[in-house]
Amino acid sequence: MTTIGLYSTMVQFLYSSLTILAALLLATSASGQKVCVAQNSKTDDTITIIQAFNDCKAGGTVSLPKEKTYNIKSLIKVTSLKNVKIDFAGKIILPLYDPKFKGGSAYLEISGDNVHLSGGGTIVGNGQSCNFKILNAHRGHIAITGAENVIFENVYLNTRSTGKNFARNTDASGVTSSKNIIFRNSQLTVGDDCTAINAAVTNVTVTGIKCYEGHGFNIGSLGHGQRFDFVSNIYFTNNECHSCQNGVRIKTVSGEKGAVSDVRFQNVQLYDTVNPVAITTHYFCEQNKNCNNDQSLTISNVVIDRITG
């Protein structure tokens, strides 16, 4: 089952077996395959987008063409898709913040089996005003939860504050309870983590990423909520960080149990970066008032190789 969502986190992938190629247009549909094009509405493009999904719910291609711009004014939720391709080449403009959205899980939530998303489309989050190509997200960009065998490639993110306040909590990607994930060949401008590898994650590769103005390539923070957090087999290679707060970092909280193992940071080029390497076992301990607690997660078999700049 695949679920895709956009809201408090811009894009959310749950229970996925999915390939994301965000800068490549979907190939022409196979001969005879049903194609459902989302049209523009006079009132709210949410209506016509949902209609296109309903028309191709049992199989076919849902198309958001390159020449179209969609202004959505309400939350989109589409369920029970089966064997559906999504050709997202157009532009979706999310609404300005409105209290009516409070408590909603996503602007756009899609669930089903064998759902394939591809395209060179743009999501404009209007983030500056309310605090795949994603511009001005108001919180994290991509969240992956309960996912398996997912590739993110040629993703472009650009969230930069135009005011006096920094863009906060705008992680490029956060991974939780997932395995066999690949991030590659992408450009990220964010105000927080370039990656955040969180609890219950194994077998992740991050390669060919250029990150600007972020907090670096991170594992964690781990150890929240009195649970046993674990992360293993994480590989960062051939990445760049420009004007970042950190280069590579592992962060765990004190007083908790868990394990971080088999991590390799290799060939990461840093430019104007404050902390090239940081391993923190008492992350936010001042706030949690437990800096004197010697217990934290175990960290083992970590290789740091050719972190330069």
Coordinates of N, CA and C in Angstrom, one line a residue, residues 7 19 29 32 34 55 58 67 91 99 105 130 143 156 158 162 170 232 244 256 265 275 279:
Y7 N 1.3 18.2 3.8 CA 0.7 19.2 4.7 C 1.7 19.6 5.7
T19 N 8.8 4.3 -6.8 CA 9.9 5.0 -7.4 C 9.6 6.5 -7.7
S29 N 1.8 7.1 -22.2 CA 1.0 6.0 -21.7 C 0.9 4.9 -22.7
G32 N -3.9 2.3 -25.4 CA -5.1 1.8 -24.9 C -5.3 2.1 -23.4
K34 N -6.1 4.1 -20.1 CA -6.9 5.2 -19.8 C -6.1 6.4 -19.2
D55 N -11.8 9.0 -11.7 CA -12.0 8.4 -13.1 C -11.0 7.3 -13.4
A58 N -9.3 2.7 -10.9 CA -9.0 1.2 -11.0 C -7.9 0.9 -12.0
E67 N 1.5 22.5 -18.7 CA 1.0 23.8 -18.9 C -0.1 24.3 -17.9
K91 N 2.0 22.6 -12.0 CA 2.3 23.3 -10.8 C 1.0 23.3 -9.9
P99 N -6.7 28.8 9.5 CA -6.9 27.9 10.7 C -7.8 26.7 10.5
S105 N -3.8 16.2 8.3 CA -2.6 15.5 8.2 C -1.8 15.9 6.9
C130 N 3.0 31.8 5.7 CA 2.3 31.2 6.8 C 3.2 30.7 7.9
A143 N 8.6 13.4 4.0 CA 8.6 12.4 5.1 C 8.4 11.0 4.6
Y156 N 14.4 18.7 -6.4 CA 14.8 20.1 -6.2 C 14.0 20.7 -5.1
N158 N 13.7 24.2 -2.5 CA 14.3 25.5 -2.3 C 13.4 26.2 -1.3
T162 N 12.8 34.9 3.3 CA 13.0 36.2 2.7 C 12.8 37.3 3.8
T170 N 12.6 22.8 8.6 CA 12.3 22.6 7.2 C 13.2 21.5 6.6
S232 N 20.7 1.3 11.3 CA 21.8 0.6 10.9 C 22.0 0.6 9.3
C244 N 26.6 25.3 5.4 CA 25.8 24.5 6.3 C 26.3 24.7 7.8
E256 N 18.2 7.4 27.4 CA 17.4 6.5 26.6 C 18.2 5.4 26.1
F265 N 30.2 7.7 6.5 CA 30.2 9.0 5.9 C 31.5 9.1 5.0
N275 N 30.6 23.2 11.6 CA 31.1 22.0 12.3 C 31.2 20.9 11.3
I279 N 29.3 14.4 16.7 CA 28.6 13.2 17.2 C 28.1 13.6 18.6

